[in-house]
Amino acid sequence: MTSKYQWNNIFLSIMVIALFIFPFVTDSRTWTILLTQIFIFSILAMSYDILLGYTGIVSFGHAMFFGMGAYTTAVMLDRIEPTIGVFVLSIATGMLITGIISFIVGLLTLRLKSHFFAMLTLALSGLFLVLAEKWRSVTSGNDGFTFRAPEFFKDRMMFYLVVLVCMVVVYFVLRRFVQSPLGHVLVAVRENEQRTKSLGYNTLHYKVIASVVAGVVASLAGSLYAISLRFVNTSVLTMDITLDALLMTIIGGVGTLIGPIIGAGVIELSQHFLSGLAKDYPIFERWIIFFGILYILVVIFFPSGIVGTIRQAFHKRKKQSVGKEEQSNSEEL
Amino acid sequence: MTSILKTENLTIQFGGHIAVDHVNFEMPEKHFKSIIGPNGAGKTTFFNLISGELKPTEGKVYFKNEDMSRFSSVERTRKGLGRSFQITNVFPNLTVLENVRLAVQSKEKIRYQMMRHFTSYPSLIQKAEELLELVLLRSKKHAIASQLSHGEKRKLEIAMLLALDTEVLLLDEPTAGMSLEEVPAILDVIKQIKDQGNKSILLIEHKMDMILDLSDSIMVLFNGQLLADGTPGEIMENETVQNAYLGGLYDEHIAKS
């Protein structure tokens, strides 16, 4: 019999193969760009899921790690040379910097209770935004700057494939991470921190590890985002990025990893179609209002998100069928 | 006899209220000691001070003659002071097996492994299942902890505590909130642990029958102070204790037995 786990893998393999084939069967530039954006935001949302979904940490400063990755790649490609080597080096440098900063930030802030932590991350994120605005010699402030991407990425399809590979690799690495003994301790921290401590786990260590992993992955998303635009400005450090990640994670389903990918797809596609409708119906120029409504409805009626709700329905059905089977067995007896 | 756990002038003050007041106590190795006292006597606070959940205003806790002052609750657990809680304290959305497996994992020091799948440690799962067998919860290993009855949650908590395999077990009212039918099962588990003879147990309870059956010694707390400490017989005959707390409880117990 095929287990639930195997079904999951079969479904994922089909999806990944379909996405790999996609750019070879269509020449729609719009769809290639749109899907690339979805993959990038999927990576960001998965990183946020490690914090929110698995460890129960609400951070309002996740954009700072995304922004650091974006700026590191943009600055290095601009100042050194736009080659694949520099691109790879810039990703590694971005990850190293965010790793160090998220470690320090985590160590200083994660001792605090959740709401104080959330406020402090918001303040720190604001601090990095101001720093980027003022440090004009490097960042060009609010105006930002354009830069040349490596020749290899001139072909949008190649970039699409690279980003898709990154998303798949990040998904499998993070899945192994959350299914490891350490990953299970993260879930324990989310469930009951005091009890986790009483079992002999130093919960601060685990929260810092989650923060570093999430930060490093967000940095990768930032680097890819900068390449996709060939432009960077301070918008990569704004609260909007964190809210996007939060929305994608909640709509897709927290603590599922696959949920944030679906959430990123839903948000990016709705954004695309709603802004498209604005040509005929001016109300859709304010598509953000619809997002607000969608967010409220999801939180009220589907707090487990798309994946969580499907899983619950599946479990309920399974339970009912087991119940019916038991009933018919007892009737036969 | 060597003392495994000792407190010296242990005191904690919350504003003007002294919850635990200069308590000196000593417990030999492999000993079963119970703490009794009316509600608000400071029993759970005393546990919190021993386990490191609270920092004392004054005084010290010694575990195997080592001063525990500088150690956090996490470090104290790792050194061998395990505790259960008065209010059921499990991981509500994890399965019963997962709850115990996490405790076994901590005991086995597999705390920071992040790239191997958790199923690649079958010994942890096997040990967790053995403990669930001991507390009669094996048949519910795949149930979500929040769906268990109150009594089953208490059993689960004891399994988690046993999984840590600590030398000292601090049991805070393990039968609190249980129905009369559920109590014997917990009592049997505690008796089994005692009979194995390799643990030192400090128990907070209100059920006097249970205390008199199990305890090697009893200490009485009243208004945060140590009122008496002695064998069950000595405590029951102590007039101060009789007046302050027990009333006719001992006579009832004698009449029953």
mmCIF file of N, CA and C in Angstrom, chain A residues 5 173 176-185 187-203 205-206 209 213 319, chain B residues 53 73-74 77-78 83 85 89-94 98 101-103 105-106 110-118 121 147 157 160-161 164:
data_model
loop_
_atom_site.group_PDB
_atom_site.id
_atom_site.type_symbol
_atom_site.label_atom_id
_atom_site.label_comp_id
_atom_site.label_asym_id
_atom_site.label_seq_id
_atom_site.Cartn_x
_atom_site.Cartn_y
_atom_site.Cartn_z
ATOM 1 N N TYR A 5 3.100 9.491 2.924
ATOM 2 C CA TYR A 5 4.399 10.098 2.658
ATOM 3 C C TYR A 5 4.795 9.897 1.188
ATOM 4 N N VAL A 173 15.891 20.441 1.797
ATOM 5 C CA VAL A 173 16.805 20.662 2.931
ATOM 6 C C VAL A 173 16.003 21.047 4.180
ATOM 7 N N ARG A 176 14.082 18.066 5.603
ATOM 8 C CA ARG A 176 14.944 17.204 6.409
ATOM 9 C C ARG A 176 15.225 17.871 7.767
ATOM 10 N N PHE A 177 15.445 19.179 7.726
ATOM 11 C CA PHE A 177 15.721 19.943 8.951
ATOM 12 C C PHE A 177 14.564 19.820 9.954
ATOM 13 N N VAL A 178 13.330 20.004 9.471
ATOM 14 C CA VAL A 178 12.194 19.974 10.420
ATOM 15 C C VAL A 178 11.843 18.552 10.851
ATOM 16 N N GLN A 179 12.277 17.558 10.052
ATOM 17 C CA GLN A 179 11.993 16.172 10.447
ATOM 18 C C GLN A 179 13.141 15.546 11.235
ATOM 19 N N SER A 180 14.155 16.361 11.530
ATOM 20 C CA SER A 180 15.291 15.853 12.303
ATOM 21 C C SER A 180 14.950 15.930 13.792
ATOM 22 N N PRO A 181 15.751 15.285 14.640
ATOM 23 C CA PRO A 181 15.502 15.423 16.091
ATOM 24 C C PRO A 181 15.457 16.895 16.518
ATOM 25 N N LEU A 182 16.352 17.714 15.948
ATOM 26 C CA LEU A 182 16.356 19.139 16.315
ATOM 27 C C LEU A 182 15.053 19.818 15.865
ATOM 28 N N GLY A 183 14.605 19.472 14.674
ATOM 29 C CA GLY A 183 13.362 20.058 14.158
ATOM 30 C C GLY A 183 12.179 19.748 15.070
ATOM 31 N N HIS A 184 12.184 18.548 15.628
ATOM 32 C CA HIS A 184 11.092 18.182 16.532
ATOM 33 C C HIS A 184 11.159 18.983 17.833
ATOM 34 N N VAL A 185 12.369 19.335 18.244
ATOM 35 C CA VAL A 185 12.483 20.180 19.442
ATOM 36 C C VAL A 185 11.924 21.579 19.137
ATOM 37 N N VAL A 187 9.431 22.243 17.247
ATOM 38 C CA VAL A 187 7.970 22.117 17.379
ATOM 39 C C VAL A 187 7.587 22.076 18.854
ATOM 40 N N ALA A 188 8.407 21.399 19.655
ATOM 41 C CA ALA A 188 8.137 21.340 21.097
ATOM 42 C C ALA A 188 8.193 22.748 21.701
ATOM 43 N N VAL A 189 9.147 23.554 21.250
ATOM 44 C CA VAL A 189 9.260 24.940 21.741
ATOM 45 C C VAL A 189 7.980 25.705 21.395
ATOM 46 N N ARG A 190 7.495 25.515 20.164
ATOM 47 C CA ARG A 190 6.263 26.183 19.734
ATOM 48 C C ARG A 190 5.083 25.740 20.609
ATOM 49 N N GLU A 191 5.044 24.454 20.914
ATOM 50 C CA GLU A 191 3.909 23.901 21.647
ATOM 51 C C GLU A 191 3.900 24.307 23.115
ATOM 52 N N ASN A 192 5.061 24.258 23.748
ATOM 53 C CA ASN A 192 5.112 24.496 25.191
ATOM 54 C C ASN A 192 6.573 24.720 25.594
ATOM 55 N N GLU A 193 6.960 25.981 25.605
ATOM 56 C CA GLU A 193 8.380 26.278 25.836
ATOM 57 C C GLU A 193 8.840 25.860 27.233
ATOM 58 N N GLN A 194 7.998 26.117 28.215
ATOM 59 C CA GLN A 194 8.390 25.795 29.593
ATOM 60 C C GLN A 194 8.629 24.292 29.747
ATOM 61 N N ARG A 195 7.743 23.499 29.124
ATOM 62 C CA ARG A 195 7.874 22.045 29.213
ATOM 63 C C ARG A 195 9.136 21.571 28.490
ATOM 64 N N THR A 196 9.443 22.225 27.384
ATOM 65 C CA THR A 196 10.650 21.858 26.643
ATOM 66 C C THR A 196 11.885 22.090 27.512
ATOM 67 N N LYS A 197 11.864 23.208 28.250
ATOM 68 C CA LYS A 197 12.983 23.489 29.156
ATOM 69 C C LYS A 197 13.085 22.418 30.226
ATOM 70 N N SER A 198 11.928 22.027 30.751
ATOM 71 C CA SER A 198 11.965 21.057 31.848
ATOM 72 C C SER A 198 12.417 19.684 31.370
ATOM 73 N N LEU A 199 12.467 19.486 30.060
ATOM 74 C CA LEU A 199 13.010 18.222 29.542
ATOM 75 C C LEU A 199 14.527 18.322 29.326
ATOM 76 N N GLY A 200 15.094 19.474 29.669
ATOM 77 C CA GLY A 200 16.546 19.624 29.575
ATOM 78 C C GLY A 200 17.026 20.256 28.279
ATOM 79 N N TYR A 201 16.110 20.850 27.518
ATOM 80 C CA TYR A 201 16.514 21.528 26.274
ATOM 81 C C TYR A 201 16.681 23.022 26.560
ATOM 82 N N ASN A 202 17.792 23.581 26.132
ATOM 83 C CA ASN A 202 17.979 25.018 26.282
ATOM 84 C C ASN A 202 17.248 25.697 25.119
ATOM 85 N N THR A 203 16.050 26.180 25.376
ATOM 86 C CA THR A 203 15.181 26.638 24.276
ATOM 87 C C THR A 203 15.761 27.840 23.523
ATOM 88 N N HIS A 205 18.804 28.282 22.601
ATOM 89 C CA HIS A 205 19.672 27.754 21.528
ATOM 90 C C HIS A 205 18.841 27.385 20.295
ATOM 91 N N TYR A 206 17.710 26.734 20.550
ATOM 92 C CA TYR A 206 16.883 26.259 19.429
ATOM 93 C C TYR A 206 16.249 27.429 18.683
ATOM 94 N N ILE A 209 18.933 28.965 16.579
ATOM 95 C CA ILE A 209 19.217 28.133 15.396
ATOM 96 C C ILE A 209 18.123 28.355 14.330
ATOM 97 N N VAL A 213 18.787 29.821 10.573
ATOM 98 C CA VAL A 213 18.395 29.065 9.365
ATOM 99 C C VAL A 213 17.419 29.900 8.529
ATOM 100 N N LYS A 319 -10.913 9.197 9.775
ATOM 101 C CA LYS A 319 -11.445 8.815 11.085
ATOM 102 C C LYS A 319 -12.856 8.258 10.929
ATOM 103 N N GLU B 53 13.026 26.838 38.608
ATOM 104 C CA GLU B 53 12.047 27.690 37.893
ATOM 105 C C GLU B 53 12.006 29.077 38.547
ATOM 106 N N SER B 73 17.199 25.959 35.283
ATOM 107 C CA SER B 73 16.315 24.785 35.394
ATOM 108 C C SER B 73 16.726 23.706 34.383
ATOM 109 N N VAL B 74 17.158 24.171 33.192
ATOM 110 C CA VAL B 74 17.575 23.221 32.153
ATOM 111 C C VAL B 74 18.785 22.410 32.634
ATOM 112 N N THR B 77 17.916 19.897 35.323
ATOM 113 C CA THR B 77 17.312 18.670 34.781
ATOM 114 C C THR B 77 18.412 17.765 34.242
ATOM 115 N N ARG B 78 19.344 18.366 33.511
ATOM 116 C CA ARG B 78 20.421 17.560 32.930
ATOM 117 C C ARG B 78 21.278 16.903 34.008
ATOM 118 N N ARG B 83 11.251 16.851 37.041
ATOM 119 C CA ARG B 83 10.003 17.185 37.744
ATOM 120 C C ARG B 83 8.777 17.023 36.850
ATOM 121 N N PHE B 85 4.547 18.381 36.688
ATOM 122 C CA PHE B 85 3.859 19.618 37.066
ATOM 123 C C PHE B 85 2.462 19.345 37.628
ATOM 124 N N ASN B 89 1.001 19.245 31.871
ATOM 125 C CA ASN B 89 1.910 20.048 31.077
ATOM 126 C C ASN B 89 2.568 19.169 30.023
ATOM 127 N N VAL B 90 1.831 18.924 28.954
ATOM 128 C CA VAL B 90 2.369 18.092 27.874
ATOM 129 C C VAL B 90 2.393 18.926 26.590
ATOM 130 N N PHE B 91 2.839 18.336 25.497
ATOM 131 C CA PHE B 91 2.810 19.039 24.211
ATOM 132 C C PHE B 91 1.481 18.689 23.550
ATOM 133 N N PRO B 92 0.503 19.584 23.606
ATOM 134 C CA PRO B 92 -0.880 19.221 23.269
ATOM 135 C C PRO B 92 -1.119 18.733 21.843
ATOM 136 N N ASN B 93 -0.389 19.279 20.869
ATOM 137 C CA ASN B 93 -0.674 18.895 19.482
ATOM 138 C C ASN B 93 0.259 17.825 18.929
ATOM 139 N N LEU B 94 1.074 17.258 19.804
ATOM 140 C CA LEU B 94 1.942 16.165 19.362
ATOM 141 C C LEU B 94 1.329 14.843 19.819
ATOM 142 N N GLU B 98 5.278 10.885 20.524
ATOM 143 C CA GLU B 98 6.188 11.994 20.245
ATOM 144 C C GLU B 98 6.545 12.743 21.540
ATOM 145 N N ARG B 101 9.013 10.526 23.255
ATOM 146 C CA ARG B 101 10.246 10.418 22.463
ATOM 147 C C ARG B 101 11.129 11.658 22.632
ATOM 148 N N LEU B 102 10.494 12.818 22.739
ATOM 149 C CA LEU B 102 11.269 14.047 22.936
ATOM 150 C C LEU B 102 12.036 14.010 24.261
ATOM 151 N N ALA B 103 11.401 13.430 25.273
ATOM 152 C CA ALA B 103 12.072 13.320 26.569
ATOM 153 C C ALA B 103 13.228 12.316 26.486
ATOM 154 N N GLN B 105 14.893 11.535 23.842
ATOM 155 C CA GLN B 105 15.902 12.180 22.998
ATOM 156 C C GLN B 105 16.816 13.095 23.824
ATOM 157 N N SER B 106 16.204 13.823 24.759
ATOM 158 C CA SER B 106 16.999 14.713 25.616
ATOM 159 C C SER B 106 17.924 13.892 26.497
ATOM 160 N N ILE B 110 20.663 13.523 22.201
ATOM 161 C CA ILE B 110 20.588 13.760 20.747
ATOM 162 C C ILE B 110 19.799 15.054 20.604
ATOM 163 N N ARG B 111 20.459 16.151 20.900
ATOM 164 C CA ARG B 111 19.723 17.413 21.017
ATOM 165 C C ARG B 111 19.907 18.315 19.807
ATOM 166 N N TYR B 112 21.034 18.227 19.138
ATOM 167 C CA TYR B 112 21.300 19.198 18.070
ATOM 168 C C TYR B 112 21.487 18.547 16.698
ATOM 169 N N GLN B 113 21.070 17.309 16.552
ATOM 170 C CA GLN B 113 21.219 16.632 15.258
ATOM 171 C C GLN B 113 20.165 17.183 14.293
ATOM 172 N N MET B 114 20.608 17.807 13.204
ATOM 173 C CA MET B 114 19.623 18.478 12.347
ATOM 174 C C MET B 114 19.563 17.967 10.917
ATOM 175 N N MET B 115 20.397 17.001 10.553
ATOM 176 C CA MET B 115 20.338 16.569 9.162
ATOM 177 C C MET B 115 19.975 15.094 8.992
ATOM 178 N N ARG B 116 19.729 14.418 10.123
ATOM 179 C CA ARG B 116 19.283 13.024 10.008
ATOM 180 C C ARG B 116 17.817 12.969 10.357
ATOM 181 N N HIS B 117 17.094 12.086 9.684
ATOM 182 C CA HIS B 117 15.666 11.947 9.957
ATOM 183 C C HIS B 117 15.473 11.334 11.346
ATOM 184 N N PHE B 118 14.434 11.775 12.055
ATOM 185 C CA PHE B 118 14.269 11.287 13.429
ATOM 186 C C PHE B 118 14.050 9.772 13.502
ATOM 187 N N TYR B 121 16.739 6.976 14.436
ATOM 188 C CA TYR B 121 17.096 6.652 15.823
ATOM 189 C C TYR B 121 16.014 5.725 16.393
ATOM 190 N N GLN B 147 -6.146 15.108 23.137
ATOM 191 C CA GLN B 147 -7.393 14.326 23.128
ATOM 192 C C GLN B 147 -7.459 13.306 24.268
ATOM 193 N N GLU B 157 2.561 12.383 31.506
ATOM 194 C CA GLU B 157 3.568 13.240 32.121
ATOM 195 C C GLU B 157 4.574 12.425 32.930
ATOM 196 N N MET B 160 6.986 10.850 30.625
ATOM 197 C CA MET B 160 7.991 11.821 30.156
ATOM 198 C C MET B 160 9.068 12.036 31.222
ATOM 199 N N LEU B 161 8.623 12.077 32.462
ATOM 200 C CA LEU B 161 9.567 12.273 33.563
ATOM 201 C C LEU B 161 10.490 11.061 33.681
ATOM 202 N N LEU B 164 13.398 10.801 31.255
ATOM 203 C CA LEU B 164 14.605 11.589 31.533
ATOM 204 C C LEU B 164 15.587 10.811 32.404
#
